[in-house]
Short mmCIF file of C-alpha atoms in Angstrom, two decimals:
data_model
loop_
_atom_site.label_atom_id
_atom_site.label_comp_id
_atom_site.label_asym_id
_atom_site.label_seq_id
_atom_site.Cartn_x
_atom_site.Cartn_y
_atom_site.Cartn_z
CA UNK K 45 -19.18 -42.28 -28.14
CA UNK K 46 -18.06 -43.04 -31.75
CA UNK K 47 -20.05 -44.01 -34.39
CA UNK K 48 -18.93 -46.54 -36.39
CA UNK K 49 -21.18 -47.39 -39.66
CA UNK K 50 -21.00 -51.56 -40.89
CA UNK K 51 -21.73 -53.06 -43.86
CA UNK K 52 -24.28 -55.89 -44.34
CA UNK K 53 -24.42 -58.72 -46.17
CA UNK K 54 -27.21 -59.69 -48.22
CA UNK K 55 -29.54 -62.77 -48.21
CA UNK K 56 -31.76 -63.16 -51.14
CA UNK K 57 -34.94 -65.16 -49.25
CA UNK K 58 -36.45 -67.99 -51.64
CA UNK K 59 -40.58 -67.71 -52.08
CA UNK K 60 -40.72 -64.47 -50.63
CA UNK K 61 -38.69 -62.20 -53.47
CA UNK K 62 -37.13 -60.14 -50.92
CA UNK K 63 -33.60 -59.39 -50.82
CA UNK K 64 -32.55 -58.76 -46.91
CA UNK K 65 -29.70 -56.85 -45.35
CA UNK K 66 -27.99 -58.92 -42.44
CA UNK K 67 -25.73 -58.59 -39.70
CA UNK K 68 -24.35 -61.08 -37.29
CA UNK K 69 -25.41 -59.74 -33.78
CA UNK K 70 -21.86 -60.51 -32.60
CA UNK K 71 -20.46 -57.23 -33.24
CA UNK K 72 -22.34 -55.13 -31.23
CA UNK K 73 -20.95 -56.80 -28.60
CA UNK K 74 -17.65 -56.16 -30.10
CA UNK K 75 -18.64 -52.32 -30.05
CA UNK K 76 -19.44 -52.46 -26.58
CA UNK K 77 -16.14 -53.63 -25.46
CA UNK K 78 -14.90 -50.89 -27.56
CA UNK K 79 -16.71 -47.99 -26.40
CA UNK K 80 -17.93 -47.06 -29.69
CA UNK K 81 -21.01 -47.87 -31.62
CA UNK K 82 -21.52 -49.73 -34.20
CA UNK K 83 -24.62 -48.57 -37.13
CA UNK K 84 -25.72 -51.36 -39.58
CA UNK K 85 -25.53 -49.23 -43.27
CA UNK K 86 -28.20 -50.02 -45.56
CA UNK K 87 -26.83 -51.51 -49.11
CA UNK K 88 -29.53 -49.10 -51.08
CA UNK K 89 -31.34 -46.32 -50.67
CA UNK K 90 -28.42 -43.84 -49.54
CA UNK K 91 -25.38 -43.16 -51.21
CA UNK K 92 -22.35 -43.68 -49.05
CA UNK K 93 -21.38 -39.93 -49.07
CA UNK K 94 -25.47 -39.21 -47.75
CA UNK K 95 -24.51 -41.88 -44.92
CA UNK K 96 -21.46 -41.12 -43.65
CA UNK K 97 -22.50 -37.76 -42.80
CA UNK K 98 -25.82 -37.84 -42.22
CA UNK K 99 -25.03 -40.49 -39.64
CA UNK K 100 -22.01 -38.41 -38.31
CA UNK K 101 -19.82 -41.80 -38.90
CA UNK K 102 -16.30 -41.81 -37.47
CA UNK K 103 -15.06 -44.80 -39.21
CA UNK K 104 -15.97 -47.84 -41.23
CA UNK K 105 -15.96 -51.44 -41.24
CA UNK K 106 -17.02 -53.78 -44.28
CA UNK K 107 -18.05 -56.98 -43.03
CA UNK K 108 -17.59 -60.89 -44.50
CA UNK K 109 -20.40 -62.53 -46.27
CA UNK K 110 -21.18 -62.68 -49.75
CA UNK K 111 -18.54 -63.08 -52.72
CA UNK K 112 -16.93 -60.05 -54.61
CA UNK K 113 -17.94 -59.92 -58.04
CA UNK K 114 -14.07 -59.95 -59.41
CA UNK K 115 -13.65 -63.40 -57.18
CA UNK K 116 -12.58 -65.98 -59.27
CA UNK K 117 -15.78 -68.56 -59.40
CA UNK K 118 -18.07 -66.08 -57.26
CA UNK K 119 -21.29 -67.10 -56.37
CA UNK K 120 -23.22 -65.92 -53.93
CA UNK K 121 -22.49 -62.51 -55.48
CA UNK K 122 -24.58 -59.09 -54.51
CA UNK K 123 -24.25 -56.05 -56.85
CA UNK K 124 -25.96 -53.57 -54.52
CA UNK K 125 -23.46 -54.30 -51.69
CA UNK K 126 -20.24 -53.89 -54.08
CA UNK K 127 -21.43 -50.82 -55.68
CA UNK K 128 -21.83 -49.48 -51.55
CA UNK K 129 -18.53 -50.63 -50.64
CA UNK K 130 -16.54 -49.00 -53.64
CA UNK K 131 -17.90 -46.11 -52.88
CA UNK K 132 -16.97 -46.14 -49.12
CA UNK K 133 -13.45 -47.15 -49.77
CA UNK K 134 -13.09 -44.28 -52.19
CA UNK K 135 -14.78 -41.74 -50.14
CA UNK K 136 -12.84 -43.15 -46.32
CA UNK K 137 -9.66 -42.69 -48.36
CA UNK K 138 -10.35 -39.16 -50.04
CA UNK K 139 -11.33 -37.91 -46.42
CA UNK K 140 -8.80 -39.96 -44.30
CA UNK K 141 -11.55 -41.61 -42.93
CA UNK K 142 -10.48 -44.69 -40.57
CA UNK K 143 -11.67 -48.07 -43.02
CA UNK K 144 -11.33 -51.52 -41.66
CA UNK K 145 -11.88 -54.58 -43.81
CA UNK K 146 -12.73 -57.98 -42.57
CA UNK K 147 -12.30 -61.07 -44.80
CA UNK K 148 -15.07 -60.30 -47.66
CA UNK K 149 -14.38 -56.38 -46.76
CA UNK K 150 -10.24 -56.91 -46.89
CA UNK K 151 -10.76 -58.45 -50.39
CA UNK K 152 -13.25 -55.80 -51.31
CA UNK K 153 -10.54 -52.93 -50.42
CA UNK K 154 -8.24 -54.90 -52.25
CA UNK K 155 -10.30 -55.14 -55.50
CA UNK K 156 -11.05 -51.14 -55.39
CA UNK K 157 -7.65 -50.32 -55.40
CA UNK K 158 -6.26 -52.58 -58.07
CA UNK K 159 -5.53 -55.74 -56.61
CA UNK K 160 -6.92 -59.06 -57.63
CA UNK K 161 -8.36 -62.26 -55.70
CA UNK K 162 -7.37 -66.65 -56.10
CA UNK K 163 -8.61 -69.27 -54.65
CA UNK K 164 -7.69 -71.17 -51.90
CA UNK K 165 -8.11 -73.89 -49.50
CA UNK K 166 -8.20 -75.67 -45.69
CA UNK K 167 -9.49 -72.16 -45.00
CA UNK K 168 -13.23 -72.62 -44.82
CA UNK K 169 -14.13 -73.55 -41.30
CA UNK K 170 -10.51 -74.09 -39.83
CA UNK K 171 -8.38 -72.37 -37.81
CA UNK K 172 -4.97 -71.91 -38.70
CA UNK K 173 -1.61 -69.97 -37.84
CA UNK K 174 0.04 -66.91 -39.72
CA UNK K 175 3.34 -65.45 -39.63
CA UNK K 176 3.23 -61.61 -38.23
CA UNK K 177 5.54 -59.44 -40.29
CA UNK K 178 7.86 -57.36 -38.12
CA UNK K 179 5.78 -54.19 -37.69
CA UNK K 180 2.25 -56.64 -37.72
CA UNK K 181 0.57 -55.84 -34.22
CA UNK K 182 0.36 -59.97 -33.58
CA UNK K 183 2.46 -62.64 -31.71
CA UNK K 184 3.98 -64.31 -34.82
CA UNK K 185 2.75 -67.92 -35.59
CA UNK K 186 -0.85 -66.69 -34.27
CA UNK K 187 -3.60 -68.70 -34.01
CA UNK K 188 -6.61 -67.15 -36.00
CA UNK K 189 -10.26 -68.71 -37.53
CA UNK K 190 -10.47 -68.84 -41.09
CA UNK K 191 -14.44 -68.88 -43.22
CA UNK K 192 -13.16 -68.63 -46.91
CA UNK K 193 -12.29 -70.10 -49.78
CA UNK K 194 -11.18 -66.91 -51.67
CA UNK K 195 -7.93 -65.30 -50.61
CA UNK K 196 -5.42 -62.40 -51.59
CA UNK K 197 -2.19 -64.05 -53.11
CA UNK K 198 0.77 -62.32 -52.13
CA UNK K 199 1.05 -60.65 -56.19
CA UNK K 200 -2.46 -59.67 -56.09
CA UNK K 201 -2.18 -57.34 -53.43
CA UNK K 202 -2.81 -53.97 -54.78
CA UNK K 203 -0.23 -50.86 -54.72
CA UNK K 204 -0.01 -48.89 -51.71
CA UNK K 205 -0.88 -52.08 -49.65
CA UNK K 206 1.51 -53.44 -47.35
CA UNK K 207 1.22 -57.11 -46.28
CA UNK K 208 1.30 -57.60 -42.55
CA UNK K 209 0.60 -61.45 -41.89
CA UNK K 210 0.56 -64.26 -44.01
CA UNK K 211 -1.00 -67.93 -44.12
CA UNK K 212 1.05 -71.17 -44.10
CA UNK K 213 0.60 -71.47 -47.99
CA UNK K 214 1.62 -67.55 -48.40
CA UNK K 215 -2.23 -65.98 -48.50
CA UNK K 216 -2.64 -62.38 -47.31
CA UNK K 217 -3.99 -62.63 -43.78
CA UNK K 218 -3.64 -58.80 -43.23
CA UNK K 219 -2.12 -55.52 -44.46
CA UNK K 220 -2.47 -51.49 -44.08
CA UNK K 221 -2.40 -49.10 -46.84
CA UNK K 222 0.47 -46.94 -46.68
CA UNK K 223 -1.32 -43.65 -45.22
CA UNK K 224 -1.93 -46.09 -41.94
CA UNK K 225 -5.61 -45.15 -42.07
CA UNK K 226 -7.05 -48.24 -44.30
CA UNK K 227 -6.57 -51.93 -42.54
CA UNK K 228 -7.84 -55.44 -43.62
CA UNK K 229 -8.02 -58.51 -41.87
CA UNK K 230 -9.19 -62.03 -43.27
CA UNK K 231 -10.66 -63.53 -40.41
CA UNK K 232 -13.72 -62.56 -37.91
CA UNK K 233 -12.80 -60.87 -34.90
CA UNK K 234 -16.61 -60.58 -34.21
CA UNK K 235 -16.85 -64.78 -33.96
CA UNK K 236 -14.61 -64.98 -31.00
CA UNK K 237 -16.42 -65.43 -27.34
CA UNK K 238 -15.15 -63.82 -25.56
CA UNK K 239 -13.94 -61.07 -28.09
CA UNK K 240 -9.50 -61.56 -27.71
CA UNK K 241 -7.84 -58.64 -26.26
CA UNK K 242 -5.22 -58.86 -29.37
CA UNK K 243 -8.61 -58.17 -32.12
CA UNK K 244 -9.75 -55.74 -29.62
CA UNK K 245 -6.58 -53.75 -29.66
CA UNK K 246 -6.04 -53.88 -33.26
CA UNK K 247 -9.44 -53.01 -34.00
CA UNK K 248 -9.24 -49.74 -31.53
CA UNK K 249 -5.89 -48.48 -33.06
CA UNK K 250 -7.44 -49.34 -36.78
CA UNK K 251 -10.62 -47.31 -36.57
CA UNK K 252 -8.87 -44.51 -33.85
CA UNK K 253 -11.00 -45.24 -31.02
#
C-alpha cells in the first residue's frame, strides 16, 4: 500500500494557548477508495526531508485551510505550515516526487515557484462550472464546489505551470507543472459523499497510485 503524507491546517484554540494541527476526517476515506494511505504530517517538529523518508512517503498532498502569507488581505495566516509546505514543494520537485495541491495547497505551489495570488468572489461556499482545457482530464463545463475567496489569476500563474481548467470569470481552477509530476486543484475532492469517480481518477494518476 502507498503512503501518502498530508498536510494540516492549523487552528490556534482561544483560552487554551495551543496551536493544533487538523485534518478533515474525509480523506481517509478518500485513501481508502484509493488503495493507498494517507499520513497526517506534523507542521513542526520534523523537517520535511526527516518526514518524507522516515515515513517512506510515496507522494504528497497539501491540503486547504488557512491563508498563504503572500495572499493579498490574508488572515487566518500560519507561518509554521508555509515554512513546511515550501519545503515539500522544493524537495517533491528535486526528487520527482508525485505533489498534489488542493485549493490552499494549489496556491501554495503556486507561490513557491513564482507565481502570485488575487482575490476573488461567488467562490466561497458555491458551486460553480469550469471550462476543461483540451488535455484537462474533466468533462468541460464541469460542475465543481468552490471554499475560497483567494484565487490564481490567469497572469499569476507561475512559469513551468500549465493551466488546465478555468472559472467563469477566468480563475485558475487547475494546472500541472510541466515535468507532469506536480498537480493543483482549487476545490475539495475530499468534501464530496460519495467521493466522484472523475476526483478519484485524477487523484490516482496525480500521485501514481
Amino acid at each position: 500500500m502507498r503512503r501518502i503524507g498530508l498536510t494540516q491546517r492549523v487552528d490556534a484554540v482561544p483560552g487554551r494557548d495551543e496551536r493544533r494541527d487538523g485534518l478533515d476526517q474525509r480523506w481517509q476515506s478518500v485513501f481508502a477508495d484509493l488503495g493507498a494511505l494517507a499520513i497526517p504530517l506534523p507542521n513542526s517538529g520534523a523537517g520535511a526531508e526527516t518526514l518524507i523518508d522516515t515515513l517512506d512517503l510515496q507522494g504528497i498532498v497539501l491540503t486547504g485551510g488557512n491563508d498563504v502569507a503572500e495572499a493579498p488581505q490574508a488572515g487566518n495566516v500560519a507561518p509554521e505550515r508555509d515554512r513546511l509546505e515550501r519545503d515539500l514543494v522544493r524537495i517533491c520537485l528535486a526528487r520527482a516526487l508525485p505533489l498534489l495541491g488542493v485549493c490552499r495547497g494549489m496556491q501554495m505551489i503556486n507561490v513557491a515557484l513564482g507565481g502570485h495570488l488575487g482575490r476573488t468572489t461567488g467562490h466561497a461556499g458555491a458551486a460553480h462550472p469550469i471550462s476543461v482545457s483540451d488535455d484537462g482530464p474533466w468533462p468541460d463545463r464541469w460542475q465543481v464546489n468552490s471554499y475560497h475567496d483567494v484565487c490564481i489569476p490567469r497572469d499569476g500563474l507561475a512559469p513551468g505551470l500549465r493551466c488546465l481548467a478555468v472559472s467563469e470569470n477566468g480563475d485558475v481552477e487547475a494546472f500541472r507543472h510541466d515535468d507532469g509530476g506536480c498537480h493543483g486543484i482549487m476545490w475539495h475532492p475530499e468534501r464530496e459523499l460519495p467521493h466522484r469517480a472523475e476526483d478519484l481518477a485524477f487523484m490516482a494518476r496525480a500521485l501514481g497510485l
